[in-house]
PDB file of C-alpha atoms in Angstrom:
ATOM      1  CA  MET J  12      93.511  86.066 145.849  1.00 60.00           C
ATOM      2  CA  GLU J  13      92.543  89.486 144.583  1.00 65.00           C
ATOM      3  CA  GLU J  14      96.052  90.724 145.339  1.00 66.00           C
ATOM      4  CA  VAL J  15      97.505  87.943 143.204  1.00 63.00           C
ATOM      5  CA  GLU J  16      95.189  88.852 140.330  1.00 66.00           C
ATOM      6  CA  VAL J  17      96.192  92.499 140.646  1.00 62.00           C
ATOM      7  CA  LEU J  18      99.876  91.553 140.612  1.00 65.00           C
ATOM      8  CA  LEU J  19      99.380  89.327 137.581  1.00 68.00           C
ATOM      9  CA  GLU J  20      97.551  92.115 135.780  1.00 69.00           C
ATOM     10  CA  LEU J  21     100.317  94.580 136.617  1.00 73.00           C
ATOM     11  CA  TRP J  22     102.919  92.084 135.429  1.00 75.00           C
ATOM     12  CA  GLU J  23     100.977  91.617 132.202  1.00 80.00           C
ATOM     13  CA  TYR J  24     101.350  95.339 131.529  1.00 82.00           C
ATOM     14  CA  PHE J  25     104.881  95.664 132.896  1.00 89.00           C
ATOM     15  CA  LEU J  26     106.441  92.733 131.014  1.00 92.00           C
ATOM     16  CA  PRO J  27     106.046  94.310 127.539  1.00 92.00           C
ATOM     17  CA  VAL J  28     107.565  97.551 128.843  1.00 94.00           C
ATOM     18  CA  LEU J  29     110.465  95.610 130.371  1.00 95.00           C
ATOM     19  CA  VAL J  30     111.087  93.716 127.128  1.00 95.00           C
ATOM     20  CA  ALA J  31     110.978  96.993 125.184  1.00 95.00           C
ATOM     21  CA  ALA J  32     113.464  98.601 127.584  1.00 96.00           C
ATOM     22  CA  LEU J  33     115.795  95.609 127.256  1.00 96.00           C
ATOM     23  CA  ALA J  34     115.667  95.636 123.449  1.00 96.00           C
ATOM     24  CA  GLY J  35     116.155  99.400 123.268  1.00 95.00           C
ATOM     25  CA  GLY J  36     118.963  99.261 125.826  1.00 94.00           C
ATOM     26  CA  LEU J  37     120.898  96.587 123.937  1.00 95.00           C
ATOM     27  CA  ILE J  38     120.818  98.645 120.751  1.00 94.00           C
ATOM     28  CA  GLY J  39     121.480 101.833 122.700  1.00 93.00           C
ATOM     29  CA  ILE J  40     124.676 100.342 124.148  1.00 93.00           C
ATOM     30  CA  GLU J  41     126.106  99.969 120.644  1.00 90.00           C
ATOM     31  CA  ARG J  42     125.106 103.534 119.697  1.00 89.00           C
ATOM     32  CA  GLU J  43     126.553 104.864 122.964  1.00 89.00           C
ATOM     33  CA  TYR J  44     129.775 102.925 122.424  1.00 89.00           C
ATOM     34  CA  ARG J  45     130.202 104.589 119.029  1.00 86.00           C
ATOM     35  CA  ASP J  46     129.434 107.993 120.598  1.00 85.00           C
ATOM     36  CA  LYS J  47     126.328 108.641 118.498  1.00 82.00           C
ATOM     37  CA  SER J  48     123.742 111.326 119.206  1.00 76.00           C
ATOM     38  CA  ALA J  49     120.999 108.853 120.189  1.00 79.00           C
ATOM     39  CA  GLY J  50     122.587 106.574 122.769  1.00 85.00           C
ATOM     40  CA  PHE J  51     121.673 104.254 125.626  1.00 91.00           C
ATOM     41  CA  ARG J  52     119.047 106.302 127.470  1.00 92.00           C
ATOM     42  CA  THR J  53     117.492 107.699 124.301  1.00 91.00           C
ATOM     43  CA  MET J  54     116.933 104.267 122.782  1.00 93.00           C
ATOM     44  CA  ILE J  55     115.383 102.950 125.997  1.00 94.00           C
ATOM     45  CA  LEU J  56     113.019 105.922 126.192  1.00 94.00           C
ATOM     46  CA  ILE J  57     111.961 105.514 122.557  1.00 93.00           C
ATOM     47  CA  ALA J  58     111.324 101.776 122.984  1.00 94.00           C
ATOM     48  CA  VAL J  59     109.425 102.188 126.268  1.00 95.00           C
ATOM     49  CA  GLY J  60     107.371 105.072 124.901  1.00 93.00           C
ATOM     50  CA  SER J  61     106.427 103.087 121.800  1.00 93.00           C
ATOM     51  CA  ALA J  62     105.475 100.076 123.924  1.00 93.00           C
ATOM     52  CA  LEU J  63     103.369 102.228 126.243  1.00 92.00           C
ATOM     53  CA  PHE J  64     101.516 103.862 123.356  1.00 89.00           C
ATOM     54  CA  THR J  65     100.815 100.428 121.881  1.00 88.00           C
ATOM     55  CA  ILE J  66      99.484  99.106 125.193  1.00 88.00           C
ATOM     56  CA  LEU J  67      97.348 102.211 125.702  1.00 85.00           C
ATOM     57  CA  SER J  68      95.944 101.900 122.188  1.00 83.00           C
ATOM     58  CA  THR J  69      94.436  98.535 123.169  1.00 78.00           C
ATOM     59  CA  THR J  70      93.164  99.648 126.584  1.00 76.00           C
ATOM     60  CA  ILE J  71      91.680 102.922 125.350  1.00 72.00           C
ATOM     61  CA  ALA J  72      90.200 101.693 122.087  1.00 66.00           C
ATOM     62  CA  GLY J  73      89.084  98.320 123.429  1.00 61.00           C
ATOM     63  CA  PRO J  74      89.115  95.026 121.544  1.00 57.00           C
ATOM     64  CA  LYS J  75      86.807  96.332 118.813  1.00 57.00           C
ATOM     65  CA  GLY J  76      88.183  99.872 118.612  1.00 55.00           C
ATOM     66  CA  GLU J  77      90.464 101.543 116.099  1.00 62.00           C
ATOM     67  CA  MET J  78      93.959 100.815 117.399  1.00 64.00           C
ATOM     68  CA  THR J  79      95.942 101.729 114.311  1.00 70.00           C
ATOM     69  CA  ARG J  80      95.632 105.491 114.764  1.00 73.00           C
ATOM     70  CA  ILE J  81      97.855 105.603 117.835  1.00 72.00           C
ATOM     71  CA  ALA J  82     100.343 103.262 116.172  1.00 74.00           C
ATOM     72  CA  ALA J  83     100.409 105.534 113.120  1.00 77.00           C
ATOM     73  CA  GLY J  84     101.018 108.489 115.426  1.00 78.00           C
ATOM     74  CA  VAL J  85     103.986 106.711 116.974  1.00 80.00           C
ATOM     75  CA  VAL J  86     105.489 106.082 113.540  1.00 79.00           C
ATOM     76  CA  SER J  87     105.040 109.751 112.570  1.00 81.00           C
ATOM     77  CA  GLY J  88     106.556 110.988 115.820  1.00 81.00           C
ATOM     78  CA  VAL J  89     109.538 108.683 115.512  1.00 83.00           C
ATOM     79  CA  GLY J  90     110.033 109.969 111.975  1.00 80.00           C
ATOM     80  CA  PHE J  91     110.634 113.462 113.382  1.00 79.00           C
ATOM     81  CA  LEU J  92     113.127 112.078 115.910  1.00 78.00           C
ATOM     82  CA  GLY J  93     114.969 110.215 113.188  1.00 77.00           C
ATOM     83  CA  ALA J  94     115.096 113.303 110.979  1.00 76.00           C
ATOM     84  CA  GLY J  95     116.694 115.208 113.846  1.00 76.00           C
ATOM     85  CA  ALA J  96     119.535 112.686 113.976  1.00 76.00           C
ATOM     86  CA  ILE J  97     120.472 113.252 110.317  1.00 75.00           C
ATOM     87  CA  LEU J  98     123.073 115.957 109.717  1.00 73.00           C
ATOM     88  CA  LYS J  99     124.321 117.354 106.414  1.00 65.00           C
ATOM     89  CA  ASP J 100     127.941 118.473 106.406  1.00 63.00           C
ATOM     90  CA  GLY J 101     128.604 119.908 102.966  1.00 59.00           C
ATOM     91  CA  ILE J 102     127.838 117.060 100.588  1.00 54.00           C
ATOM     92  CA  THR J 103     128.311 114.447 103.324  1.00 62.00           C
ATOM     93  CA  ILE J 104     125.259 113.124 105.162  1.00 68.00           C
ATOM     94  CA  LYS J 105     125.737 111.747 108.671  1.00 74.00           C
ATOM     95  CA  GLY J 106     123.407 110.030 111.110  1.00 79.00           C
ATOM     96  CA  LEU J 107     121.504 107.745 108.748  1.00 84.00           C
ATOM     97  CA  THR J 108     122.358 104.617 110.759  1.00 86.00           C
ATOM     98  CA  THR J 109     121.292 106.306 113.993  1.00 86.00           C
ATOM     99  CA  ALA J 110     118.043 107.474 112.375  1.00 87.00           C
ATOM    100  CA  ALA J 111     117.358 103.946 111.125  1.00 89.00           C
ATOM    101  CA  SER J 112     118.143 102.585 114.606  1.00 91.00           C
ATOM    102  CA  ILE J 113     115.622 104.986 116.161  1.00 92.00           C
ATOM    103  CA  TRP J 114     112.982 103.814 113.691  1.00 91.00           C
ATOM    104  CA  LEU J 115     113.737 100.154 114.388  1.00 93.00           C
ATOM    105  CA  VAL J 116     113.809 100.610 118.172  1.00 95.00           C
ATOM    106  CA  ALA J 117     110.360 102.195 117.997  1.00 94.00           C
ATOM    107  CA  SER J 118     109.097  99.200 116.031  1.00 93.00           C
ATOM    108  CA  LEU J 119     110.606  96.867 118.639  1.00 95.00           C
ATOM    109  CA  GLY J 120     108.809  98.795 121.357  1.00 94.00           C
ATOM    110  CA  MET J 121     105.534  98.508 119.465  1.00 93.00           C
ATOM    111  CA  GLY J 122     106.138  94.783 118.977  1.00 94.00           C
ATOM    112  CA  ALA J 123     106.794  94.327 122.683  1.00 94.00           C
ATOM    113  CA  GLY J 124     103.679  96.327 123.519  1.00 91.00           C
ATOM    114  CA  ALA J 125     101.694  94.010 121.260  1.00 89.00           C
ATOM    115  CA  GLY J 126     103.091  90.957 123.064  1.00 90.00           C
ATOM    116  CA  GLU J 127     105.218  89.698 120.154  1.00 93.00           C
ATOM    117  CA  PHE J 128     108.189  88.872 122.374  1.00 94.00           C
ATOM    118  CA  ALA J 129     109.710  86.160 120.175  1.00 95.00           C
ATOM    119  CA  LEU J 130     109.669  88.439 117.137  1.00 96.00           C
ATOM    120  CA  VAL J 131     111.149  91.318 119.129  1.00 95.00           C
ATOM    121  CA  GLY J 132     113.928  89.073 120.436  1.00 95.00           C
ATOM    122  CA  ALA J 133     114.795  87.723 116.992  1.00 96.00           C
ATOM    123  CA  VAL J 134     114.830  91.157 115.347  1.00 96.00           C
ATOM    124  CA  THR J 135     116.880  92.639 118.204  1.00 95.00           C
ATOM    125  CA  LEU J 136     119.477  89.917 117.713  1.00 96.00           C
ATOM    126  CA  LEU J 137     119.545  90.584 113.965  1.00 95.00           C
ATOM    127  CA  ILE J 138     119.980  94.337 114.492  1.00 93.00           C
ATOM    128  CA  LEU J 139     122.837  93.758 116.945  1.00 93.00           C
ATOM    129  CA  ILE J 140     124.581  91.531 114.410  1.00 93.00           C
ATOM    130  CA  VAL J 141     124.205  94.230 111.760  1.00 91.00           C
ATOM    131  CA  LEU J 142     125.488  97.006 114.044  1.00 90.00           C
ATOM    132  CA  TRP J 143     128.388  95.096 115.620  1.00 90.00           C
ATOM    133  CA  ALA J 144     129.512  92.580 112.993  1.00 89.00           C
ATOM    134  CA  LEU J 145     129.117  94.434 109.694  1.00 86.00           C
ATOM    135  CA  PRO J 146     131.361  97.522 110.272  1.00 84.00           C
ATOM    136  CA  PRO J 147     134.581  95.452 109.836  1.00 85.00           C
ATOM    137  CA  PHE J 148     133.141  94.089 106.595  1.00 84.00           C
ATOM    138  CA  GLU J 149     132.333  97.654 105.477  1.00 78.00           C
ATOM    139  CA  ARG J 150     135.907  98.717 106.221  1.00 79.00           C
ATOM    140  CA  TRP J 151     137.156  95.813 104.114  1.00 80.00           C
ATOM    141  CA  LEU J 152     134.938  96.971 101.257  1.00 75.00           C
ATOM    142  CA  ASP J 153     136.253 100.521 101.661  1.00 72.00           C
ATOM    143  CA  ARG J 154     139.789  99.247 101.166  1.00 74.00           C
ATOM    144  CA  LEU J 155     138.765  98.115  97.681  1.00 73.00           C
ATOM    145  CA  HIS J 156     138.229 101.800  96.874  1.00 75.00           C
ATOM    146  CA  GLU J 157     140.712 104.632  96.793  1.00 78.00           C
ATOM    147  CA  PHE J 158     140.358 108.353  97.356  1.00 81.00           C
ATOM    148  CA  ILE J 159     141.136 110.338  94.230  1.00 84.00           C
ATOM    149  CA  GLU J 160     141.411 114.095  93.796  1.00 87.00           C
ATOM    150  CA  ILE J 161     140.367 115.280  90.357  1.00 89.00           C
ATOM    151  CA  HIS J 162     140.870 118.857  89.172  1.00 88.00           C
ATOM    152  CA  ILE J 163     138.440 119.757  86.395  1.00 87.00           C
ATOM    153  CA  THR J 164     138.574 123.033  84.471  1.00 86.00           C
ATOM    154  CA  ILE J 165     135.230 124.290  83.176  1.00 86.00           C
ATOM    155  CA  LYS J 166     133.636 127.591  82.220  1.00 87.00           C
ATOM    156  CA  ASN J 167     132.457 129.722  85.115  1.00 83.00           C
ATOM    157  CA  SER J 168     128.995 128.171  84.955  1.00 84.00           C
ATOM    158  CA  ASP J 169     126.967 126.451  87.655  1.00 85.00           C
ATOM    159  CA  GLU J 170     125.154 124.482  84.957  1.00 87.00           C
ATOM    160  CA  ASP J 171     128.442 123.060  83.675  1.00 87.00           C
ATOM    161  CA  GLU J 172     129.424 122.110  87.215  1.00 87.00           C
ATOM    162  CA  ASP J 173     126.076 120.375  87.710  1.00 88.00           C
ATOM    163  CA  GLU J 174     126.733 118.372  84.547  1.00 88.00           C
ATOM    164  CA  ILE J 175     130.074 117.234  85.964  1.00 88.00           C
ATOM    165  CA  LEU J 176     128.459 116.139  89.223  1.00 89.00           C
ATOM    166  CA  ASP J 177     125.770 114.305  87.250  1.00 89.00           C
ATOM    167  CA  ILE J 178     128.543 112.296  85.588  1.00 89.00           C
ATOM    168  CA  PHE J 179     129.809 111.207  88.996  1.00 89.00           C
ATOM    169  CA  ASP J 180     126.269 110.202  89.983  1.00 88.00           C
ATOM    170  CA  GLU J 181     125.767 108.208  86.790  1.00 87.00           C
ATOM    171  CA  CYS J 182     129.054 106.384  87.403  1.00 87.00           C
ATOM    172  CA  LYS J 183     127.927 105.720  91.004  1.00 85.00           C
ATOM    173  CA  ILE J 184     131.031 107.428  92.362  1.00 86.00           C
ATOM    174  CA  LYS J 185     130.787 108.845  95.877  1.00 84.00           C
ATOM    175  CA  VAL J 186     131.901 112.476  96.028  1.00 85.00           C
ATOM    176  CA  VAL J 187     133.436 113.277  99.407  1.00 82.00           C
ATOM    177  CA  GLN J 188     134.446 116.912  99.008  1.00 83.00           C
ATOM    178  CA  ILE J 189     134.144 119.739  96.479  1.00 86.00           C
ATOM    179  CA  THR J 190     136.192 122.950  96.430  1.00 84.00           C
ATOM    180  CA  ARG J 191     136.555 125.640  93.783  1.00 84.00           C
ATOM    181  CA  SER J 192     139.456 127.810  92.724  1.00 81.00           C
ATOM    182  CA  ARG J 193     139.171 131.507  91.969  1.00 76.00           C
ATOM    183  CA  VAL J 194     137.691 132.312  88.577  1.00 78.00           C
ATOM    184  CA  VAL J 195     140.365 133.282  86.039  1.00 79.00           C
ATOM    185  CA  LYS J 196     139.528 134.428  82.493  1.00 81.00           C
ATOM    186  CA  GLY J 197     135.988 133.126  82.777  1.00 82.00           C
ATOM    187  CA  GLU J 198     137.107 129.663  83.864  1.00 86.00           C
ATOM    188  CA  ARG J 199     136.900 127.874  87.200  1.00 87.00           C
ATOM    189  CA  ILE J 200     138.698 124.801  88.459  1.00 87.00           C
ATOM    190  CA  VAL J 201     136.556 122.380  90.422  1.00 88.00           C
ATOM    191  CA  HIS J 202     138.506 120.186  92.835  1.00 88.00           C
ATOM    192  CA  ILE J 203     136.608 116.976  93.552  1.00 87.00           C
ATOM    193  CA  LYS J 204     137.669 114.387  96.103  1.00 87.00           C
ATOM    194  CA  ALA J 205     135.891 111.097  95.431  1.00 87.00           C
ATOM    195  CA  LYS J 206     136.013 107.450  96.435  1.00 83.00           C
ATOM    196  CA  MET J 207     136.092 104.939  93.607  1.00 85.00           C
ATOM    197  CA  THR J 208     137.526 101.662  92.384  1.00 82.00           C
ATOM    198  CA  PRO J 209     140.376 101.672  89.827  1.00 82.00           C
ATOM    199  CA  GLN J 210     137.919 100.425  87.199  1.00 84.00           C
ATOM    200  CA  LYS J 211     135.539 103.327  87.817  1.00 87.00           C
ATOM    201  CA  ARG J 212     138.470 105.733  87.690  1.00 85.00           C
ATOM    202  CA  THR J 213     139.302 104.519  84.194  1.00 86.00           C
ATOM    203  CA  THR J 214     135.654 104.795  83.105  1.00 88.00           C
ATOM    204  CA  LEU J 215     135.374 108.309  84.537  1.00 87.00           C
ATOM    205  CA  SER J 216     138.523 109.450  82.731  1.00 88.00           C
ATOM    206  CA  GLU J 217     137.167 108.168  79.414  1.00 88.00           C
ATOM    207  CA  ILE J 218     133.906 110.058  79.945  1.00 89.00           C
ATOM    208  CA  LEU J 219     135.602 113.315  80.985  1.00 89.00           C
ATOM    209  CA  VAL J 220     137.886 113.242  77.930  1.00 87.00           C
ATOM    210  CA  ASN J 221     134.838 113.280  75.647  1.00 87.00           C
ATOM    211  CA  GLU J 222     132.705 115.650  77.744  1.00 87.00           C
ATOM    212  CA  LYS J 223     132.174 119.021  76.007  1.00 86.00           C
ATOM    213  CA  VAL J 224     131.926 121.110  79.181  1.00 87.00           C
ATOM    214  CA  VAL J 225     135.315 119.832  80.409  1.00 87.00           C
ATOM    215  CA  LEU J 226     138.093 122.122  79.213  1.00 86.00           C
ATOM    216  CA  ALA J 227     140.822 120.165  81.003  1.00 86.00           C
ATOM    217  CA  PHE J 228     141.253 117.777  83.912  1.00 86.00           C
ATOM    218  CA  GLU J 229     143.955 116.014  85.890  1.00 85.00           C
ATOM    219  CA  SER J 230     143.984 113.494  88.715  1.00 78.00           C
TER     220      SER J 230
END
């Protein structure tokens, strides 16, 4: 009888860890398939670690203890992991989806550790739908945009260049690449590759025509 009670107690602790590993593994498969930095094993480890910390917070602190401190520590630690997955390549930022996945997997692990299995299952399903089903929709949206190269002549001034980039930000135009030609007679040509809709291209052209810092431009 005592052996059965021991087994039941062990199962009570092991089940949340198993659920966390399953949830993390399912999301990790998608990340691994897309060859991302945080893949199958990493996601499982994050989920299991978060679940274990959550379980330990209840056993160490007791039913009347302060359990939120360990949970807060998990969130902070996962934040560092997520930051490590974000890479900046020029003006392009990569790894945001992986960082968000790490953050969500940790929350799933904490949910499993707290015994919220139904919630963990539902959220895992939702995340999988987002990761697997939405990329084709994103590609369809991208086809509504076109990549345009714009060559803008300005004075050899970083402030003037910042003003140009501010215009792109205000128009909500995504700049993909920036290069600069050699300075000639106190002028520089800024070559900007951006993604925009035809309507935004027209709006941008109208703004650049009337912008004082723009000496000339072509696209």
